[in-house]
CSV table of C-alpha atoms in Angstrom, one decimal:
chain,number,residue,atom,x,y,z
A,1,GLU,CA,1.5,13.6,-28.1
A,2,ALA,CA,2.4,15.6,-25.0
A,3,GLY,CA,3.4,13.5,-21.9
A,4,VAL,CA,2.4,13.8,-18.3
A,5,ALA,CA,3.3,17.3,-17.0
A,6,GLN,CA,4.3,17.9,-13.3
A,7,SER,CA,5.4,21.0,-11.4
A,8,PRO,CA,7.4,22.1,-9.7
A,9,ARG,CA,10.4,19.8,-10.5
A,10,TYR,CA,12.2,20.5,-7.2
A,11,LYS,CA,11.0,21.8,-3.8
A,12,ILE,CA,12.8,22.3,-0.6
A,13,ILE,CA,10.8,23.1,2.6
A,14,GLU,CA,11.2,23.0,6.3
A,15,LYS,CA,9.5,20.3,8.4
A,16,ARG,CA,6.0,21.2,9.4
A,17,GLN,CA,5.5,23.4,6.4
A,18,SER,CA,3.0,22.6,3.7
A,19,VAL,CA,3.6,21.9,0.0
A,20,ALA,CA,1.6,21.2,-3.1
A,21,PHE,CA,2.4,19.4,-6.3
A,22,TRP,CA,0.5,19.6,-9.6
A,23,CYS,CA,0.0,17.1,-12.4
A,24,ASN,CA,-1.6,17.3,-15.8
A,25,PRO,CA,-2.1,13.9,-17.4
A,26,ILE,CA,-1.9,12.9,-21.0
A,27,SER,CA,-4.9,14.2,-22.9
A,28,GLY,CA,-7.8,11.8,-22.8
A,29,HIS,CA,-6.4,9.7,-19.9
A,30,ALA,CA,-9.2,9.2,-17.4
A,31,THR,CA,-7.1,7.4,-14.8
A,32,LEU,CA,-4.5,9.3,-12.8
A,33,TYR,CA,-2.1,8.0,-10.2
A,34,TRP,CA,0.3,9.5,-7.6
A,35,TYR,CA,3.3,7.5,-6.5
A,36,GLN,CA,5.9,8.2,-3.9
A,37,GLN,CA,9.5,7.0,-4.6
A,38,ILE,CA,11.8,7.1,-1.6
A,39,LEU,CA,15.5,7.0,-2.5
A,40,GLY,CA,16.6,3.4,-3.1
A,41,GLN,CA,13.1,2.1,-3.4
A,42,GLY,CA,10.6,1.5,-6.1
A,43,PRO,CA,7.6,3.8,-6.5
A,44,LYS,CA,4.7,3.1,-4.1
A,45,LEU,CA,1.1,4.0,-5.0
A,46,LEU,CA,-0.4,6.8,-2.9
A,47,ILE,CA,-3.7,7.4,-4.7
A,48,GLN,CA,-5.6,6.5,-7.9
A,49,PHE,CA,-8.3,8.5,-9.5
A,50,GLN,CA,-10.8,7.5,-12.2
A,51,ASN,CA,-12.0,10.8,-13.6
A,52,ASN,CA,-12.7,12.8,-10.5
A,53,GLY,CA,-13.4,9.9,-8.2
A,54,VAL,CA,-11.0,8.1,-5.9
A,55,VAL,CA,-10.4,4.4,-6.7
A,56,ASP,CA,-7.7,3.5,-4.2
A,57,ASP,CA,-6.2,5.7,-1.5
A,58,SER,CA,-5.4,2.9,0.9
A,59,GLN,CA,-1.8,3.8,1.2
A,60,LEU,CA,-2.2,7.6,1.4
A,61,PRO,CA,-1.3,8.9,4.9
A,62,LYS,CA,-4.6,10.8,5.3
A,63,ASP,CA,-3.6,12.7,8.4
A,64,ARG,CA,-1.1,14.8,6.4
A,65,PHE,CA,-1.6,14.0,2.7
A,66,SER,CA,-4.6,15.0,0.5
A,67,ALA,CA,-5.2,14.9,-3.2
A,68,GLU,CA,-7.9,16.1,-5.5
A,69,ARG,CA,-8.9,16.0,-9.1
A,70,LEU,CA,-11.9,18.3,-9.1
A,71,LYS,CA,-12.6,18.5,-12.9
A,72,GLY,CA,-11.3,15.0,-13.8
A,73,VAL,CA,-8.3,16.4,-15.6
A,74,ASP,CA,-5.4,17.8,-13.6
A,75,SER,CA,-4.7,16.9,-10.0
A,76,THR,CA,-3.0,18.4,-6.9
A,77,LEU,CA,-1.3,16.5,-4.1
A,78,LYS,CA,-0.8,18.3,-0.9
A,79,ILE,CA,1.3,17.5,2.2
A,80,GLN,CA,0.5,19.4,5.4
A,81,PRO,CA,2.5,19.4,7.7
A,82,ALA,CA,5.5,17.8,6.1
A,83,LYS,CA,7.8,15.4,7.9
A,84,LEU,CA,11.4,14.6,7.3
A,85,GLU,CA,10.4,11.1,6.0
A,86,ASP,CA,8.3,12.7,3.2
A,87,SER,CA,11.5,13.5,1.4
A,88,ALA,CA,11.1,11.6,-1.9
A,89,VAL,CA,10.2,11.9,-5.6
A,90,TYR,CA,6.5,12.3,-6.2
A,91,LEU,CA,5.5,10.8,-9.5
A,92,CYS,CA,2.3,11.3,-11.4
A,93,ALA,CA,1.2,8.8,-14.0
A,94,SER,CA,-1.9,8.4,-16.2
A,95,SER,CA,-3.5,5.7,-18.3
A,96,GLN,CA,-6.5,5.3,-20.5
A,97,THR,CA,-9.6,3.7,-18.9
A,98,GLY,CA,-8.9,0.0,-19.1
A,99,GLY,CA,-5.5,0.5,-20.5
A,100,GLU,CA,-2.7,-1.6,-19.2
A,101,THR,CA,0.2,0.9,-19.5
A,102,GLN,CA,0.8,3.8,-17.1
A,103,TYR,CA,2.8,6.7,-18.4
A,104,PHE,CA,4.8,8.7,-15.9
A,105,GLY,CA,5.7,12.3,-15.6
A,106,PRO,CA,9.2,13.6,-14.7
A,107,GLY,CA,8.4,13.8,-11.0
A,108,THR,CA,8.8,16.4,-8.3
A,109,ARG,CA,11.8,15.9,-6.0
A,110,LEU,CA,10.9,17.0,-2.4
A,111,LEU,CA,13.5,17.7,0.3
A,112,VAL,CA,12.2,18.3,3.8
A,113,LEU,CA,14.8,19.8,6.1
B,1,ALA,CA,-0.8,-9.3,-2.1
B,2,GLN,CA,1.4,-8.8,-5.1
B,3,SER,CA,5.2,-8.4,-4.9
B,4,VAL,CA,8.2,-8.1,-7.1
B,5,ALA,CA,11.8,-9.1,-6.4
B,6,GLN,CA,14.8,-7.8,-8.3
B,7,PRO,CA,17.6,-9.8,-6.7
B,8,GLU,CA,20.5,-7.7,-8.0
B,9,ASP,CA,21.0,-4.1,-6.9
B,10,GLN,CA,23.7,-3.6,-9.5
B,11,VAL,CA,24.6,-5.2,-12.8
B,12,ASN,CA,27.8,-4.4,-14.7
B,13,VAL,CA,28.2,-5.5,-18.4
B,14,ALA,CA,30.8,-4.7,-20.9
B,15,GLU,CA,29.7,-2.8,-24.0
B,16,GLY,CA,28.6,-5.1,-26.8
B,17,ASN,CA,27.9,-8.0,-24.5
B,18,PRO,CA,24.5,-9.4,-23.8
B,19,LEU,CA,22.7,-8.2,-20.7
B,20,THR,CA,20.1,-9.7,-18.4
B,21,VAL,CA,18.3,-7.9,-15.5
B,22,LYS,CA,16.4,-10.4,-13.4
B,23,CYS,CA,12.8,-10.1,-12.0
B,24,THR,CA,10.5,-12.5,-10.2
B,25,TYR,CA,7.0,-11.8,-9.1
B,26,SER,CA,4.1,-13.0,-7.0
B,27,VAL,CA,0.5,-12.2,-7.8
B,28,SER,CA,-2.8,-14.0,-7.5
B,29,GLY,CA,-4.1,-15.0,-10.9
B,30,ASN,CA,-2.5,-14.1,-14.2
B,31,PRO,CA,-0.3,-11.0,-14.1
B,32,TYR,CA,0.4,-8.0,-16.3
B,33,LEU,CA,4.2,-7.4,-16.1
B,34,PHE,CA,6.2,-4.3,-17.0
B,35,TRP,CA,9.7,-3.0,-17.3
B,36,TYR,CA,10.4,0.7,-16.8
B,37,VAL,CA,13.7,2.6,-17.1
B,38,GLN,CA,14.7,5.7,-15.1
B,39,TYR,CA,17.4,8.0,-16.1
B,40,PRO,CA,18.9,10.6,-13.6
B,41,ASN,CA,16.4,13.3,-12.7
B,42,ARG,CA,13.8,11.8,-15.0
B,43,GLY,CA,10.6,10.0,-14.5
B,44,LEU,CA,9.9,6.4,-15.3
B,45,GLN,CA,10.0,5.5,-19.0
B,46,PHE,CA,7.9,2.6,-20.2
B,47,LEU,CA,10.0,-0.1,-22.0
B,48,LEU,CA,7.8,-3.1,-22.5
B,49,LYS,CA,4.9,-5.2,-21.1
B,50,TYR,CA,3.6,-8.7,-21.0
B,51,ILE,CA,-0.2,-9.0,-21.2
B,52,THR,CA,-0.9,-12.3,-22.9
B,53,GLY,CA,0.3,-14.4,-25.8
B,54,ASP,CA,3.9,-14.9,-26.8
B,55,ASN,CA,6.2,-15.3,-23.8
B,56,LEU,CA,8.9,-13.3,-25.5
B,57,VAL,CA,8.0,-9.6,-25.7
B,58,LYS,CA,9.9,-6.9,-27.5
B,59,GLY,CA,10.1,-3.3,-26.5
B,60,SER,CA,11.9,-0.1,-27.0
B,61,TYR,CA,15.6,0.4,-27.7
B,62,GLY,CA,16.2,-3.3,-28.6
B,63,PHE,CA,15.1,-4.6,-25.2
B,64,GLU,CA,13.1,-7.8,-24.8
B,65,ALA,CA,11.8,-9.8,-21.9
B,66,GLU,CA,10.8,-13.4,-21.4
B,67,PHE,CA,7.7,-14.4,-19.3
B,68,ASN,CA,8.2,-17.7,-17.6
B,69,LYS,CA,5.0,-18.7,-15.7
B,70,SER,CA,6.4,-21.8,-14.0
B,71,GLN,CA,9.4,-19.8,-12.6
B,72,THR,CA,7.3,-16.6,-12.1
B,73,SER,CA,10.0,-14.6,-13.8
B,74,PHE,CA,10.1,-11.8,-16.3
B,75,HIS,CA,13.8,-11.2,-17.0
B,76,LEU,CA,14.8,-8.2,-19.2
B,77,LYS,CA,17.4,-8.9,-21.9
B,78,LYS,CA,19.3,-7.2,-24.7
B,79,PRO,CA,21.6,-9.0,-27.1
B,80,SER,CA,24.3,-6.2,-27.3
B,81,ALA,CA,24.6,-3.6,-24.6
B,82,LEU,CA,25.2,0.1,-25.3
B,83,VAL,CA,26.8,2.6,-22.9
B,84,SER,CA,23.6,4.6,-23.2
B,85,ASP,CA,21.7,1.7,-21.6
B,86,SER,CA,23.2,2.6,-18.3
B,87,ALA,CA,20.3,3.5,-16.0
B,88,LEU,CA,18.0,2.3,-13.2
B,89,TYR,CA,15.6,-0.4,-14.3
B,90,PHE,CA,12.3,-1.3,-12.5
B,91,CYS,CA,10.2,-4.4,-12.9
B,92,ALA,CA,6.5,-4.0,-12.0
B,93,VAL,CA,3.4,-6.2,-11.7
B,94,ARG,CA,-0.3,-5.6,-11.5
B,95,ASP,CA,-3.3,-7.9,-11.6
B,96,ARG,CA,-5.8,-7.9,-14.5
B,97,TYR,CA,-8.9,-6.7,-12.8
B,98,PHE,CA,-10.4,-3.3,-13.7
B,99,GLY,CA,-10.3,-1.1,-10.6
B,100,ASN,CA,-7.2,-2.7,-9.3
B,101,GLU,CA,-4.6,-1.2,-11.6
B,102,LYS,CA,-2.0,-0.5,-8.9
B,103,LEU,CA,1.5,-1.2,-10.0
B,104,THR,CA,3.8,-2.9,-7.5
B,105,PHE,CA,7.5,-2.2,-8.2
B,106,GLY,CA,10.7,-3.9,-7.4
B,107,THR,CA,13.5,-2.0,-5.7
B,108,GLY,CA,15.3,-1.5,-9.0
B,109,THR,CA,18.5,-2.7,-10.6
B,110,ARG,CA,21.2,-0.2,-11.6
B,111,LEU,CA,22.7,-1.3,-14.9
B,112,THR,CA,26.1,0.0,-15.8
B,113,ILE,CA,27.6,-0.6,-19.2
B,114,ILE,CA,31.3,-0.4,-19.2
B,115,PRO,CA,32.9,1.0,-22.4
């Protein structure tokens, strides 16, 4: 079974530029999550989707972050404009509906200069 | 609000010795508890979980964890450490209700196994 796929793996941008990350969950997993992991910290949930609907985006900085999952499968997370403090690893995870376990992708490491 | 504490940033263990990585949690109601491991430049890899039932749960690579409700702890253990166990370990908690599956993570414990 293929795992969660993410791209790109690494990205370096200047502050105020925009960037987008892509995630393809495990096949059949209806629930998709984006987490932000700042160096030295545990991952923090940004947004949770159930199919193509948003379940929880309470910790998403909506003035600069956006995410979509239009067809209920893959998802895109965008930052516009980026700030220095957005430097982090962005992790995508997926789970079955009602499943307890979230499975994580390899992450995208973002450096904002 | 739910929270997780991993009191040790770093744990060093000699190869072949038993290891313990500590975790305590706070959540309203009965928790789901998880351990994940992170290797350099890799995502989080699921190790084991406690949902219900036996307080001692077994997971991948010989790891196990003991759920202690009275002490609100979920310590990760392994009887005999391997050098390949060296990595960053995260404890996480979520509550049981559908629609509230957010995982709250600790700050991580770096485990180093000394040959």
